[in-house]
Coordinates of C-alpha atoms in Angstrom, one line a residue:
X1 CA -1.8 -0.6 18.2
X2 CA -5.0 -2.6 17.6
X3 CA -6.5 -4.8 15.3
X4 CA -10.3 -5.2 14.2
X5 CA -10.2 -7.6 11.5
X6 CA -12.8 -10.1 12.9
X7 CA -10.4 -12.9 12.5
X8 CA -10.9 -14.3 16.0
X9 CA -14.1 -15.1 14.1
X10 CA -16.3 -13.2 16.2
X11 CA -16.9 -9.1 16.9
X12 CA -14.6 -9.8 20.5
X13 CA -12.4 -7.4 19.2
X14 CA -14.8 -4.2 19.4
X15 CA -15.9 -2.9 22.8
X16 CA -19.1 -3.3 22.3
X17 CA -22.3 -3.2 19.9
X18 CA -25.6 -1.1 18.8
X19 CA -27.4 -3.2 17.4
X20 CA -31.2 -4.4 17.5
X21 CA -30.6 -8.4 16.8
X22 CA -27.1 -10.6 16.6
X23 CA -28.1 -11.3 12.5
X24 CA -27.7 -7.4 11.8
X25 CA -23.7 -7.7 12.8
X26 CA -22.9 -10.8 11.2
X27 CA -19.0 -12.2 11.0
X28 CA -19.1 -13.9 8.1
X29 CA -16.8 -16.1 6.0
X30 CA -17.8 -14.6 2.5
X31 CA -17.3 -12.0 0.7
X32 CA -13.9 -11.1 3.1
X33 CA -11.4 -9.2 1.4
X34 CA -8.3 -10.4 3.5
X35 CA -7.8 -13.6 6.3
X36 CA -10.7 -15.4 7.3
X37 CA -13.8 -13.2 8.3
X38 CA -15.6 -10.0 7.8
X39 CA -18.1 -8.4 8.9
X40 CA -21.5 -8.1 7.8
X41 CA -23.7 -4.7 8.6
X42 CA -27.4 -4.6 7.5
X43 CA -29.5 -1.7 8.2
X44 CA -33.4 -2.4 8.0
X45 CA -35.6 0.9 8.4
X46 CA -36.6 1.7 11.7
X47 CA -33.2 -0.3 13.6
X48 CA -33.2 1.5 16.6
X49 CA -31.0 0.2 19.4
X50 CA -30.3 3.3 21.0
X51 CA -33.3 5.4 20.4
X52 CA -31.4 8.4 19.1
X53 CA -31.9 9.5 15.5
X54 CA -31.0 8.1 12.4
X55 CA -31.5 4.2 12.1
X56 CA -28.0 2.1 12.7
X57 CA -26.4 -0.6 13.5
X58 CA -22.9 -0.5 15.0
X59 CA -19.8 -1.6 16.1
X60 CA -18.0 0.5 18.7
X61 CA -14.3 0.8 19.9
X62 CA -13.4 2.7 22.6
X63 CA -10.2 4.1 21.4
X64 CA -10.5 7.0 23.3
X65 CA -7.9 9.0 21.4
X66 CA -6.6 12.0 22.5
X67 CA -5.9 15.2 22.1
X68 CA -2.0 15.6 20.1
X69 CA -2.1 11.6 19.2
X70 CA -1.5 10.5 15.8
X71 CA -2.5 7.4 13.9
X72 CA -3.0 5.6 11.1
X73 CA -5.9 3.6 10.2
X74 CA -6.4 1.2 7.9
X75 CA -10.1 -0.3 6.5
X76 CA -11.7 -2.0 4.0
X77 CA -15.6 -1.5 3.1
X78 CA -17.4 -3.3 0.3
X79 CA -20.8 -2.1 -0.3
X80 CA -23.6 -4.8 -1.6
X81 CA -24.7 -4.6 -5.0
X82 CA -28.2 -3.3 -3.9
X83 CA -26.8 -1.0 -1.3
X84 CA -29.6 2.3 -2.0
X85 CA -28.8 5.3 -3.9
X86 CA -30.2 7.8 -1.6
X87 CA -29.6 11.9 -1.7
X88 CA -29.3 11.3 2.2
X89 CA -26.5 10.8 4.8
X90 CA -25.4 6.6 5.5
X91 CA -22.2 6.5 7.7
X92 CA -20.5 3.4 7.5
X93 CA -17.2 4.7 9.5
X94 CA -17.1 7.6 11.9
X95 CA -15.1 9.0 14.9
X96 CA -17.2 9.9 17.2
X97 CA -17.0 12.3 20.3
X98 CA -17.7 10.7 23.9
X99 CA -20.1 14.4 24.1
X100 CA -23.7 13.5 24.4
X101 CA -24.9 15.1 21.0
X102 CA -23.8 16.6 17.5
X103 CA -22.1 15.3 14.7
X104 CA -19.0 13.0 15.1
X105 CA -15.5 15.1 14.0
X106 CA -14.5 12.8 11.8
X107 CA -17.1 10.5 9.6
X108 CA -17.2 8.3 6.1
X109 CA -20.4 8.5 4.6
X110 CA -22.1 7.5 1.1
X111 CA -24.8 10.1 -0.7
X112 CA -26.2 9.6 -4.0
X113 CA -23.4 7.7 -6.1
X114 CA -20.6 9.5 -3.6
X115 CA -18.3 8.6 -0.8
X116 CA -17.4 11.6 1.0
X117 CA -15.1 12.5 4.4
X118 CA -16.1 15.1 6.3
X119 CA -14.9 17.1 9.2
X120 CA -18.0 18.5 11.3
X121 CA -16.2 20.7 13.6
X122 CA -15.7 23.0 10.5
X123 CA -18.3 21.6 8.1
X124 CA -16.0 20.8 5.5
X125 CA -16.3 17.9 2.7
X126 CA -12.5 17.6 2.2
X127 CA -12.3 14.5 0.1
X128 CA -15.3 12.8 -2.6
X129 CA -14.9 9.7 -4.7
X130 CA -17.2 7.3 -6.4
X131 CA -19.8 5.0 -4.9
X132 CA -18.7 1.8 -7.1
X133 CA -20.9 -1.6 -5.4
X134 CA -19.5 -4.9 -5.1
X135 CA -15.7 -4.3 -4.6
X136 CA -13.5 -3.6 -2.0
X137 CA -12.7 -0.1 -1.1
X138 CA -9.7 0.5 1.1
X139 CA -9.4 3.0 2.9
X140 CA -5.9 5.0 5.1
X141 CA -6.5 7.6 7.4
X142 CA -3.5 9.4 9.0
X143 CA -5.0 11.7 11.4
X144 CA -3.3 13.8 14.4
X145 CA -6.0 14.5 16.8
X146 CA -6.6 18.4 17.3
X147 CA -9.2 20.5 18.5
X148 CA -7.5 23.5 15.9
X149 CA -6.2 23.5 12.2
X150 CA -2.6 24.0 14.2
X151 CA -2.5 21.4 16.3
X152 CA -4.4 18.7 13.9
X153 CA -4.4 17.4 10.5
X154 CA -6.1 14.5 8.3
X155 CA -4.3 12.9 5.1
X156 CA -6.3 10.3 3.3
X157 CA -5.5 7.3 0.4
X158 CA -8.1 5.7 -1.3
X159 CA -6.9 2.6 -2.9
X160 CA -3.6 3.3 -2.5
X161 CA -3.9 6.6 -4.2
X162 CA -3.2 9.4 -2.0
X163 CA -6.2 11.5 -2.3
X164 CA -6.3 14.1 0.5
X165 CA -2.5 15.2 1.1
X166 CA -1.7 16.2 4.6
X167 CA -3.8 19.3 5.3
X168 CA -4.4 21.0 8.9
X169 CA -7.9 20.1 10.3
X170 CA -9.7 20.2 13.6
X171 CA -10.3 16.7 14.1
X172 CA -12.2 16.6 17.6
X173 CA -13.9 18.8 19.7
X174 CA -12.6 20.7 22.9
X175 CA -12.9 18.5 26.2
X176 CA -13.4 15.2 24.8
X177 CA -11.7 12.3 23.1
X178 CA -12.4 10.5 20.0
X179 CA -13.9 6.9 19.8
X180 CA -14.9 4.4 16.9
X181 CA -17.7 3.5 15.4
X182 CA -18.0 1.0 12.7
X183 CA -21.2 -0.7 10.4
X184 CA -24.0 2.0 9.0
X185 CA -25.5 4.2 10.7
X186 CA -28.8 6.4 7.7
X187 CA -30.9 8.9 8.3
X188 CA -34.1 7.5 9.5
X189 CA -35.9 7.6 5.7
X190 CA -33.9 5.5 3.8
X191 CA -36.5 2.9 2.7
X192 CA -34.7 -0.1 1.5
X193 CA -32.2 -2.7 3.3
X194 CA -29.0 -1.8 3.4
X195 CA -25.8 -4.0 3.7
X196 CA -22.3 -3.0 3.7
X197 CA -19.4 -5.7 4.0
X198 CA -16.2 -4.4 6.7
X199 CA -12.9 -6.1 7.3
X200 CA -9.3 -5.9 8.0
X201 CA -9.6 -2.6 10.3
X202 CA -6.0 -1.7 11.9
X203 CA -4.3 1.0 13.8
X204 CA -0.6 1.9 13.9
X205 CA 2.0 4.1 14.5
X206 CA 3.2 4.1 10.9
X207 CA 2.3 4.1 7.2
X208 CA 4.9 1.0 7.0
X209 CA 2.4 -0.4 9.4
X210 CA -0.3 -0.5 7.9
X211 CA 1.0 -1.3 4.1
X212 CA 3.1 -3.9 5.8
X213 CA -0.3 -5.9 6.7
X214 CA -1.6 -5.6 2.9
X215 CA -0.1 -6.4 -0.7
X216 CA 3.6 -3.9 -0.4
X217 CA 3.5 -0.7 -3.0
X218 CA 5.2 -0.9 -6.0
X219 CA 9.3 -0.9 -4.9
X220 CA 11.9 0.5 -7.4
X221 CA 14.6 -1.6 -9.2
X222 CA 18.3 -2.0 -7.1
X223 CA 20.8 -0.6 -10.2
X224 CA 22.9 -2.8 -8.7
X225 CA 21.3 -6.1 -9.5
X226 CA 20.9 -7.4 -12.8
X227 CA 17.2 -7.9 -14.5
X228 CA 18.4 -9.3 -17.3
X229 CA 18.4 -13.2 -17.3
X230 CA 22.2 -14.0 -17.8
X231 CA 21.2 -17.2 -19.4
X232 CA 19.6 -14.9 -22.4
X233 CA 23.1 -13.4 -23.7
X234 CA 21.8 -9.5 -24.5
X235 CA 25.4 -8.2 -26.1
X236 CA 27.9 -10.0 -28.3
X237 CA 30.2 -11.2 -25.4
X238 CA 33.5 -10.6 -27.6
X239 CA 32.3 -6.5 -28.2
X240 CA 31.7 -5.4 -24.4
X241 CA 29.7 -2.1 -24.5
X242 CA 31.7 0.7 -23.2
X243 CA 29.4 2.0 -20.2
X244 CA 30.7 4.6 -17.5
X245 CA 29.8 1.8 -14.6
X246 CA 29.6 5.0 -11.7
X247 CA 27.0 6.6 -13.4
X248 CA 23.2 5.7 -11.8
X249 CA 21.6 3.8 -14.3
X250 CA 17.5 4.5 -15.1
X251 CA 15.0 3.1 -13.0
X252 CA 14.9 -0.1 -15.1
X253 CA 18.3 -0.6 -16.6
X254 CA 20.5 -3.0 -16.4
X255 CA 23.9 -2.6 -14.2
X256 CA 26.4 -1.9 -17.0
X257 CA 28.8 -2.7 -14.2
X258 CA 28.0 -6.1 -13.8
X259 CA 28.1 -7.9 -17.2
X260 CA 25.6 -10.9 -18.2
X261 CA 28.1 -14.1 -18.1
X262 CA 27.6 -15.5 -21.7
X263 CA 29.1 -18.3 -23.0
X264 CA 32.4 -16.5 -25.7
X265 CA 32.9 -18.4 -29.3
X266 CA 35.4 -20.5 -29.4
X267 CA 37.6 -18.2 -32.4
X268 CA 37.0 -15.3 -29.5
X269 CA 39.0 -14.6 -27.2
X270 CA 36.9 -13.2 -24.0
X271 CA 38.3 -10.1 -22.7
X272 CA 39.3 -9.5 -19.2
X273 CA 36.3 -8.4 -17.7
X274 CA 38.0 -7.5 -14.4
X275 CA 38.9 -4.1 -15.3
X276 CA 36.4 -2.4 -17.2
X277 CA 37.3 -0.1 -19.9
X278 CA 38.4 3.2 -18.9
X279 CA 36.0 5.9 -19.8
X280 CA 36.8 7.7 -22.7
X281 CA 38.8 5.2 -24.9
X282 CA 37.6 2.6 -27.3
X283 CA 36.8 -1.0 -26.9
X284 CA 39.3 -1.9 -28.9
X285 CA 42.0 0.1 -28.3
X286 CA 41.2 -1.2 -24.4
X287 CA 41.1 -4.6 -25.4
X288 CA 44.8 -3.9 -27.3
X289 CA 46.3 -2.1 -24.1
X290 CA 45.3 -5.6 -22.0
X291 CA 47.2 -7.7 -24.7
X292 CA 50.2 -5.4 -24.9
X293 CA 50.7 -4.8 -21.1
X294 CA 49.1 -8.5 -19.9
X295 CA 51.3 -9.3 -16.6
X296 CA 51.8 -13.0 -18.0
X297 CA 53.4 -11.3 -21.6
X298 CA 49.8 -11.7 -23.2
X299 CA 51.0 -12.1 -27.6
X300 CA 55.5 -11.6 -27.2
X301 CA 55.7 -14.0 -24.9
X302 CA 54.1 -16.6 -26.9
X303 CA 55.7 -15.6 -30.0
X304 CA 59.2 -16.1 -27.8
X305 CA 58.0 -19.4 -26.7
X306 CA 57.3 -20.4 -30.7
X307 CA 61.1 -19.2 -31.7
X308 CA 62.4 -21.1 -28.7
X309 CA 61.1 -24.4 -30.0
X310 CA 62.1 -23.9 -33.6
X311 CA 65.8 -23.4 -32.8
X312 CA 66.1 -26.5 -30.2
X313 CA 64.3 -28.1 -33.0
X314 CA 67.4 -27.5 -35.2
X315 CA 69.7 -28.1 -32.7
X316 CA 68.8 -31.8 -32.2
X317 CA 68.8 -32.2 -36.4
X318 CA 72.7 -31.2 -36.1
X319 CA 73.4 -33.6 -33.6
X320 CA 71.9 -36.0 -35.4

């Protein structure tokens, strides 16, 4: 639906800014965690662009999402390694309300050594994790847009782990729509510079979206294709292992039903593989029903043939 990864190299993706100088909303070319460029947000105290409370500066998108829509969004925030450890509010994401005043719906916000999500139009702190500095957090939030807990819901996954599962939630407030704000935004006492690292925001339709764009989960093993290298012989080729080929092998096995090709010894000889053994009898006593009832004669007709050739040996003696 839209991207916000500052790789145009610039902040032209974003509607617009709050910000007191250009050097406070900085696209930068290091630290990024994906692409090119990231964006750089530093807070001095007293940054006031707007004159409201709180000091901030921000990026803004005008989304302007609406009331039954559902997305999910994808970020990444990195927080400096002297970013302050305050027992105070500092937003660094939030969905705000195009309403004059109040609390946004939906916000992202560090306190103390915690991250924390929080939904103001009930008060609730539904998810906390751990403040860690100097690496990238990544962050997916699936979110229906709803002004009740039965018409909207949040379900959140902090690096990759799903850490909020789908609960009902009132996600904006009745009358108005839903808009983005991105960079930090503290409550006006915070003291020290802070600086907090963004990139590689997206919105989409689907989960497979937003994984897509990042490194894929974890996918399981096809039963049907080999992991064994068949150039690293596993099973002495002239004992097959009886295995019931049409049961589902473990997440991990090899396909009993498809054989590694190794190389038989040359006193062996390699059974016909085209027919697996049937279920229930022996490996021998299957290798002796193909010998017996071989369509070419398998061992009579070569003992035949040897009998053959020993009597028109004779023969030509007499007529000698």
């Amino acid at each position: 639906m839209w991207r916000g990864d500052f790789e145009t190299g610039d902040r032209s993706q974003y509607s617009g800014t709050q910000m007191v100088s250009a050097d406070r909303l900085q696209v930068v070319t290091s630290p990024v965690a994906e692409g090119k460029y990231a964006l750089k947000a530093t807070v001095k105290q007293g940054d006031d662009p707007i004159g409201a409370s709180g000091n901030r500066n921000e990026l803004v998108y005008q989304g302007k999402e609406a009331v039954g829509s559902e997305y999910y969004y994808r970020w990444k925030v990195m927080f400096a390694p002297d970013f302050p450890s305050v027992d105070t509010w500092q937003l660094f994401t939030q969905w705000h309300h195009d309403g004059c005043c109040g609390s946004p719906p939906v916000e992202f916000y560090a306190r103390g050594e915690e991250l924390r999500m929080a939904l103001n139009g009930t008060g609730e702190v539904p998810w906390k994790g751990k403040l860690v500095r100097g690496v990238w957090h990544e962050f997916v939030l699936h979110v229906k847009w709803g002004t009740t807990a039965n018409t909207g819901f949040v379900e959140l996954w902090h690096d990759k782990e799903l850490v909020l599962p789908k609960r009902g939630a009132v996600t904006m407030y009745s009358g108005q729509k839903n808009y983005l704000k991105l960079g930090l935004y503290r409550n006006d006492t915070v003291q020290p510079v802070g600086v907090v690292y963004h990139d590689g925001f997206v919105q989409a339709t689907t989960l497979a979206d937003v994984i897509a764009l990042d490194s894929p989960p974890p996918t399981t093993v096809d039963a049907g294709t080999p992991v064994v290298d068949a150039g690293t012989p596993t099973v002495d080729a002239g004992t097959p292992p009886v295995v019931d080929a049409g049961t589902p092998e473990e997440q991990g096995d090899v396909d009993a039903g498809t054989p590694d090709e190794v190389e038989a010894p040359d006193t062996v000889t390699p059974p016909d593989t085209s027919v697996p053994p049937a279920q229930g009898i022996s490996t021998d006593e299957a290798l002796g029903a193909k010998a017996g009832c071989s369509s070419t004669g398998g061992a009579p007709f070569a003992a035949f043939a040897l009998l053959g050739a020993l009597g028109l040996a004779r023969a030509r003696r007499r007529r000698s």
